[in-house]
Amino acid sequence: MKNIAVKQKVLKQASLPDQLNAQLNELYDVYEYHDMAAEEFDRLAAEFRVVLTNGEAVVSREFMARLPNLELISDFGVGYDGIDVAAAKEREIAVTHTPGVLTDDVADLAMGLMLATSRQIPGAQRFIEQGAWLKGSYPWTRKVSGARLGIIGMGRIGRTIAKRAAAFDMSIAYTDRAALADMDYTFHATLLSLAEASDFLVVCTNGGAETRSLVNREVLNALGAEGILINISRGSVVDERALIEAIEEGTLGGAGLDVFTDEPQVPQALLHRENVVITPHMASATWATRKEMSRLVLENVNAYFAGEPLVTPIPQ
Ligand code: 8YV
């Protein structure tokens, strides 16, 4: 009799890159949660020990409760604020993510947004495209080199942005839970004091309940009419309504945003402004990095089924 190996079932709960899907399909019996009828899901629920998700999706306590034998959630992304980690912990469900491999790209995009917003690169391009250059020159913009940069959250990404900003002769300050011993940059105990002392404020902290609306109206006022906010973290960290008000009233100089409160919805009020540059949550979306992120997802799932230690579990 032929020995036909039965593929393990895994449940895909959010979208993943095509190449990763192809690799997963070769090794596993992949079910797309969003394509499954309720009866089919209920019939198979007990067979899913692995859930695949991404950094933008929500994996709630209720969702986990529907999967009685769930043991691993593998997240395609470094951020895991969409996953109810407390609920996972209670049931000893392991969670893995993709740290490290996307740090450079996210820091690169932060610098790109900083330059694009302060020098108004997209606005200047529109100026040419609309034929306005034939009638005059583009208004002057703000200088980046030598400016004061405030970093919210000095983790892997914050540090990498600091390294790049140092090459622009920026003076660098930060806020975090506490001053970091291995760091010469100026520490501010409060976000308000950091914002007051910054020309550019970059959000690099994790998303989730702890940081929700951390960047509020008061912080934006402190950053001021010449200040520019950059967000490459999560939309939830910024009070988007307060941000829109500050932009509309001119009490904030500008914003460079890769993330939003209700993606893929972007408020109308943030569109078509010279001092607001927006990108569609693409900080880690380069071929090289998405390949590395995919590799980590696959390695974690393979390690789980092989009974080996997970490669990149989330910090305890
Ligand atoms: C991805 C991200 O956009 O790593 C994260 O936390 O937000 C991004 O890299 C996302 O995980 C892909 O869906």
Coordinates of C-alpha atoms and ligand atoms in Angstrom, one line a residue:
M1 CA 0.0 0.0 0.0
K2 CA 1.2 3.5 -0.9
N3 CA 2.0 5.7 2.1
I4 CA 0.2 8.9 1.3
A5 CA 1.3 11.6 3.8
V6 CA -1.6 13.6 5.0
K7 CA -1.0 17.3 5.0
Q8 CA -1.6 19.2 8.2
K9 CA -4.4 21.7 8.1
V10 CA -3.6 25.3 8.8
L11 CA -6.1 28.2 8.9
K12 CA -5.2 31.4 7.1
Q13 CA -7.0 34.3 8.7
A14 CA -5.6 37.3 6.7
S15 CA -3.9 37.9 3.4
L16 CA -0.3 36.8 2.8
P17 CA 2.0 37.3 -0.2
D18 CA 1.4 35.0 -3.2
Q19 CA 4.8 33.4 -3.0
L20 CA 4.3 32.5 0.7
N21 CA 0.8 31.2 -0.1
A22 CA 2.3 28.9 -2.8
Q23 CA 5.0 27.6 -0.4
L24 CA 2.4 27.0 2.3
N25 CA 0.1 25.2 -0.1
E26 CA 2.9 22.8 -1.0
L27 CA 3.4 21.8 2.5
Y28 CA 0.1 22.2 4.2
D29 CA -3.6 22.0 3.6
V30 CA -4.4 25.7 3.8
Y31 CA -8.0 26.9 4.6
E32 CA -8.9 30.5 4.0
Y33 CA -11.0 31.5 6.9
H34 CA -12.9 34.2 5.0
D35 CA -13.9 31.8 2.3
M36 CA -15.3 29.2 4.6
A37 CA -19.0 28.7 5.3
A38 CA -19.9 28.6 9.1
E39 CA -20.8 24.9 9.0
E40 CA -17.5 24.0 7.3
F41 CA -15.6 26.0 9.8
D42 CA -17.4 24.4 12.8
R43 CA -16.8 21.0 11.3
L44 CA -13.1 21.5 10.9
A45 CA -12.4 23.9 13.8
A46 CA -10.9 21.2 16.1
E47 CA -8.4 20.3 13.5
F48 CA -6.7 23.7 13.2
R49 CA -3.7 23.9 15.5
V50 CA -2.1 26.8 13.5
V51 CA -3.5 30.1 12.5
L52 CA -1.7 32.4 10.0
T53 CA -2.4 36.1 10.2
N54 CA -0.7 39.4 9.4
G55 CA 0.2 42.6 11.3
E56 CA -2.9 44.4 10.2
A57 CA -5.5 41.8 11.1
V58 CA -7.4 41.2 14.4
V59 CA -7.2 37.8 16.2
S60 CA -9.6 38.2 19.0
R61 CA -10.3 36.1 22.1
E62 CA -13.6 35.1 20.6
F63 CA -11.9 33.9 17.4
M64 CA -9.4 31.8 19.4
A65 CA -12.3 30.4 21.5
R66 CA -13.7 28.9 18.3
L67 CA -10.5 26.9 17.8
P68 CA -10.3 24.5 20.7
N69 CA -6.9 23.0 19.7
L70 CA -5.1 26.1 18.6
E71 CA -1.4 26.1 19.6
L72 CA 0.3 28.6 17.3
I73 CA -0.5 32.0 15.8
S74 CA 2.1 32.9 13.2
D75 CA 2.0 36.6 12.3
F76 CA 3.3 38.0 9.0
G77 CA 4.5 41.3 10.6
V78 CA 6.5 42.6 13.5
G79 CA 3.5 44.2 15.1
Y80 CA 1.1 42.0 17.0
D81 CA -1.2 44.5 18.5
G82 CA -4.1 43.0 16.6
I83 CA -3.7 39.7 18.4
D84 CA -5.2 39.3 21.9
V85 CA -1.9 38.2 23.4
A86 CA -3.4 37.9 26.9
A87 CA -6.1 35.4 25.6
A88 CA -3.4 33.5 23.8
K89 CA -1.2 33.3 26.9
E90 CA -4.1 32.0 29.0
R91 CA -4.4 29.1 26.7
E92 CA -0.7 28.7 26.1
I93 CA -1.1 29.5 22.4
A94 CA 2.3 30.5 21.1
V95 CA 2.6 33.7 18.9
T96 CA 5.4 34.3 16.5
H97 CA 6.1 37.5 14.4
T98 CA 8.8 38.7 12.0
P99 CA 11.1 41.1 13.9
G100 CA 14.5 42.4 12.6
V101 CA 14.1 41.7 8.9
L102 CA 11.9 44.7 8.2
T103 CA 13.7 47.3 10.5
D104 CA 15.8 48.9 7.7
D105 CA 12.8 49.3 5.3
V106 CA 10.6 50.9 7.9
A107 CA 13.4 53.3 8.9
D108 CA 14.0 54.1 5.3
L109 CA 10.4 55.0 4.7
A110 CA 10.4 57.1 7.9
M111 CA 13.3 59.1 6.4
G112 CA 11.5 59.2 3.0
L113 CA 8.3 60.6 4.6
M114 CA 10.3 63.1 6.6
L115 CA 12.0 64.4 3.5
A116 CA 8.9 64.2 1.3
T117 CA 6.8 66.0 3.8
S118 CA 9.2 68.8 4.8
R119 CA 10.4 69.4 1.2
Q120 CA 6.9 68.8 -0.2
I121 CA 8.1 66.4 -2.9
P122 CA 4.7 65.1 -4.0
G123 CA 3.3 68.7 -3.9
A124 CA 6.2 69.9 -6.1
Q125 CA 5.6 67.1 -8.6
R126 CA 1.9 68.0 -8.8
F127 CA 3.0 71.6 -9.3
I128 CA 4.9 70.6 -12.4
E129 CA 2.2 68.2 -13.6
Q130 CA -0.4 71.0 -13.4
G131 CA 1.7 73.3 -15.5
A132 CA 2.2 75.8 -12.6
W133 CA 6.0 75.9 -13.0
L134 CA 5.5 77.7 -16.3
K135 CA 4.0 80.6 -14.3
G136 CA 6.3 80.7 -11.3
S137 CA 8.4 78.8 -8.9
Y138 CA 7.4 76.5 -6.1
P139 CA 7.1 78.0 -2.6
W140 CA 10.1 77.5 -0.2
T141 CA 10.0 74.6 2.1
R142 CA 11.5 73.4 5.5
K143 CA 15.0 72.1 6.0
V144 CA 15.6 68.6 7.3
S145 CA 19.4 68.6 7.8
G146 CA 20.3 69.8 11.3
A147 CA 16.7 69.9 12.5
R148 CA 15.6 68.4 15.9
L149 CA 14.2 64.9 15.7
G150 CA 12.1 63.4 18.4
I151 CA 11.6 59.6 18.4
I152 CA 8.7 58.0 20.2
G153 CA 9.9 54.5 21.2
M154 CA 13.6 53.7 20.9
G155 CA 13.3 50.1 19.9
R156 CA 14.8 48.4 16.9
I157 CA 13.1 50.8 14.4
G158 CA 13.6 53.9 16.5
R159 CA 17.3 53.2 16.8
T160 CA 17.7 52.6 13.1
I161 CA 15.9 55.9 12.3
A162 CA 18.3 57.6 14.7
K163 CA 21.3 56.2 12.9
R164 CA 20.0 57.5 9.6
A165 CA 19.1 60.9 11.1
A166 CA 22.6 61.2 12.5
A167 CA 23.9 61.3 9.0
F168 CA 21.6 64.3 8.4
D169 CA 23.2 66.0 11.3
M170 CA 19.9 66.1 13.1
S171 CA 19.9 66.5 16.9
I172 CA 18.2 63.4 18.3
A173 CA 16.0 63.0 21.3
Y174 CA 13.6 60.3 22.4
T175 CA 11.1 59.1 24.9
D176 CA 10.6 55.6 26.1
R177 CA 9.5 53.9 29.3
A178 CA 12.9 54.9 30.8
A179 CA 16.2 56.4 29.7
L180 CA 18.3 53.7 27.9
A181 CA 21.7 53.2 29.3
D182 CA 23.4 52.5 26.0
M183 CA 22.2 55.7 24.4
D184 CA 23.7 59.2 24.1
Y185 CA 20.6 60.8 22.6
T186 CA 18.6 63.2 24.9
F187 CA 15.9 61.4 26.9
H188 CA 12.6 63.1 27.6
A189 CA 10.5 61.6 30.4
T190 CA 7.3 62.9 28.8
L191 CA 6.0 62.9 25.3
L192 CA 4.9 66.5 25.7
S193 CA 8.4 67.7 26.5
L194 CA 9.8 65.7 23.6
A195 CA 7.2 67.2 21.2
E196 CA 8.0 70.8 22.5
A197 CA 11.7 70.2 21.7
S198 CA 11.2 68.6 18.3
D199 CA 10.9 69.8 14.7
F200 CA 10.0 66.3 13.5
L201 CA 8.3 63.8 15.8
V202 CA 8.4 60.1 14.6
V203 CA 6.0 57.5 16.0
C204 CA 7.9 54.2 16.3
T205 CA 6.2 52.7 19.3
N206 CA 4.0 49.6 19.3
G207 CA 0.3 49.8 18.7
G208 CA -2.3 48.4 21.1
A209 CA -4.3 49.6 24.1
E210 CA -1.2 50.9 26.0
T211 CA -0.4 53.5 23.3
R212 CA -3.8 54.3 22.0
S213 CA -4.1 58.1 21.1
L214 CA -0.8 58.8 22.8
V215 CA -0.2 61.5 20.2
N216 CA -3.2 63.7 21.1
R217 CA -4.1 67.3 20.6
E218 CA -1.9 68.5 23.4
V219 CA 1.2 66.7 21.9
L220 CA 0.4 68.1 18.4
N221 CA 0.1 71.6 19.8
A222 CA 3.4 71.2 21.5
L223 CA 5.0 70.0 18.2
G224 CA 3.5 73.2 16.7
A225 CA 2.9 75.1 13.5
E226 CA 6.4 74.4 12.2
G227 CA 6.5 70.8 13.4
I228 CA 6.0 67.7 11.3
L229 CA 4.6 64.4 12.6
I230 CA 5.7 61.1 11.0
N231 CA 3.9 57.8 11.7
I232 CA 5.2 54.5 10.5
S233 CA 3.9 52.5 13.5
R234 CA 0.1 52.2 13.9
G235 CA -2.7 54.6 13.2
S236 CA -4.1 53.9 16.7
V237 CA -1.2 55.7 18.3
V238 CA -2.3 59.0 16.9
D239 CA -5.7 60.7 17.6
E240 CA -6.5 61.1 13.9
R241 CA -9.4 63.5 14.6
A242 CA -7.0 65.8 16.6
L243 CA -4.5 65.5 13.8
I244 CA -7.0 66.5 11.2
E245 CA -8.1 69.5 13.3
A246 CA -4.5 70.6 13.8
I247 CA -3.7 70.3 10.1
E248 CA -6.9 72.2 9.1
E249 CA -6.3 74.9 11.6
G250 CA -2.6 75.2 10.7
T251 CA -1.5 74.6 14.3
L252 CA 0.6 71.6 13.0
G253 CA 3.2 72.1 10.2
G254 CA 2.6 68.8 8.4
A255 CA 2.3 65.0 8.6
G256 CA 3.9 62.1 6.8
L257 CA 1.7 59.0 7.4
D258 CA 2.0 55.4 6.4
V259 CA -0.6 54.2 8.8
F260 CA -4.2 55.2 9.6
T261 CA -6.9 54.6 12.1
D262 CA -9.3 52.7 9.8
E263 CA -7.2 51.3 7.0
P264 CA -7.7 51.2 4.1
Q265 CA -9.9 54.2 4.7
V266 CA -8.1 57.5 4.7
P267 CA -10.0 60.6 5.8
Q268 CA -10.8 62.9 3.0
A269 CA -9.4 65.8 5.1
L270 CA -5.8 64.3 4.7
L271 CA -5.9 64.2 0.9
H272 CA -4.5 66.7 -1.6
R273 CA -2.6 68.8 0.9
E274 CA 0.9 70.0 0.2
N275 CA 2.0 69.5 3.8
V276 CA 0.6 66.0 4.2
V277 CA 2.2 63.0 2.5
I278 CA 0.5 59.6 2.7
T279 CA 1.5 56.1 1.8
P280 CA -0.7 52.9 2.0
H281 CA 0.9 51.0 5.0
M282 CA 3.9 50.0 2.8
A283 CA 6.9 50.5 5.1
S284 CA 8.0 46.9 4.9
A285 CA 6.7 46.2 1.4
T286 CA 9.9 45.7 -0.6
W287 CA 10.6 42.5 -2.5
A288 CA 13.6 41.7 -0.3
T289 CA 11.9 42.3 3.0
R290 CA 8.6 40.6 2.2
K291 CA 10.6 37.5 1.2
E292 CA 12.4 37.5 4.5
M293 CA 9.2 38.0 6.4
S294 CA 7.7 35.1 4.5
R295 CA 10.7 32.9 5.3
L296 CA 10.2 33.6 9.0
V297 CA 6.5 32.7 8.9
L298 CA 7.2 29.5 7.1
E299 CA 10.1 28.6 9.4
N300 CA 8.0 29.1 12.5
V301 CA 5.1 26.9 11.2
N302 CA 7.6 24.2 10.1
A303 CA 9.3 24.3 13.5
Y304 CA 6.0 24.0 15.2
F305 CA 5.0 20.9 13.3
A306 CA 8.5 19.4 13.6
G307 CA 8.3 19.9 17.4
E308 CA 11.3 22.2 17.3
P309 CA 11.7 25.5 19.1
L310 CA 9.9 28.4 17.4
V311 CA 12.3 30.7 15.5
T312 CA 10.8 34.2 16.4
P313 CA 8.3 34.0 19.2
I314 CA 7.0 37.3 20.5
P315 CA 8.8 38.6 23.6
Q316 CA 7.4 37.2 26.9
Ligands
8YV1 C1 2.8 44.7 7.3 C2 3.3 45.6 9.7 O1 2.1 45.7 6.6 O2 5.1 44.4 10.4 C3 4.1 45.0 10.7 O3 3.7 45.0 11.9 O4 2.4 46.3 9.9 C4 3.7 45.4 8.3 O5 5.0 45.0 8.1 C5 1.8 43.7 7.7 O6 2.1 42.9 8.7 C6 1.5 42.9 6.5 O7 0.2 42.7 6.4

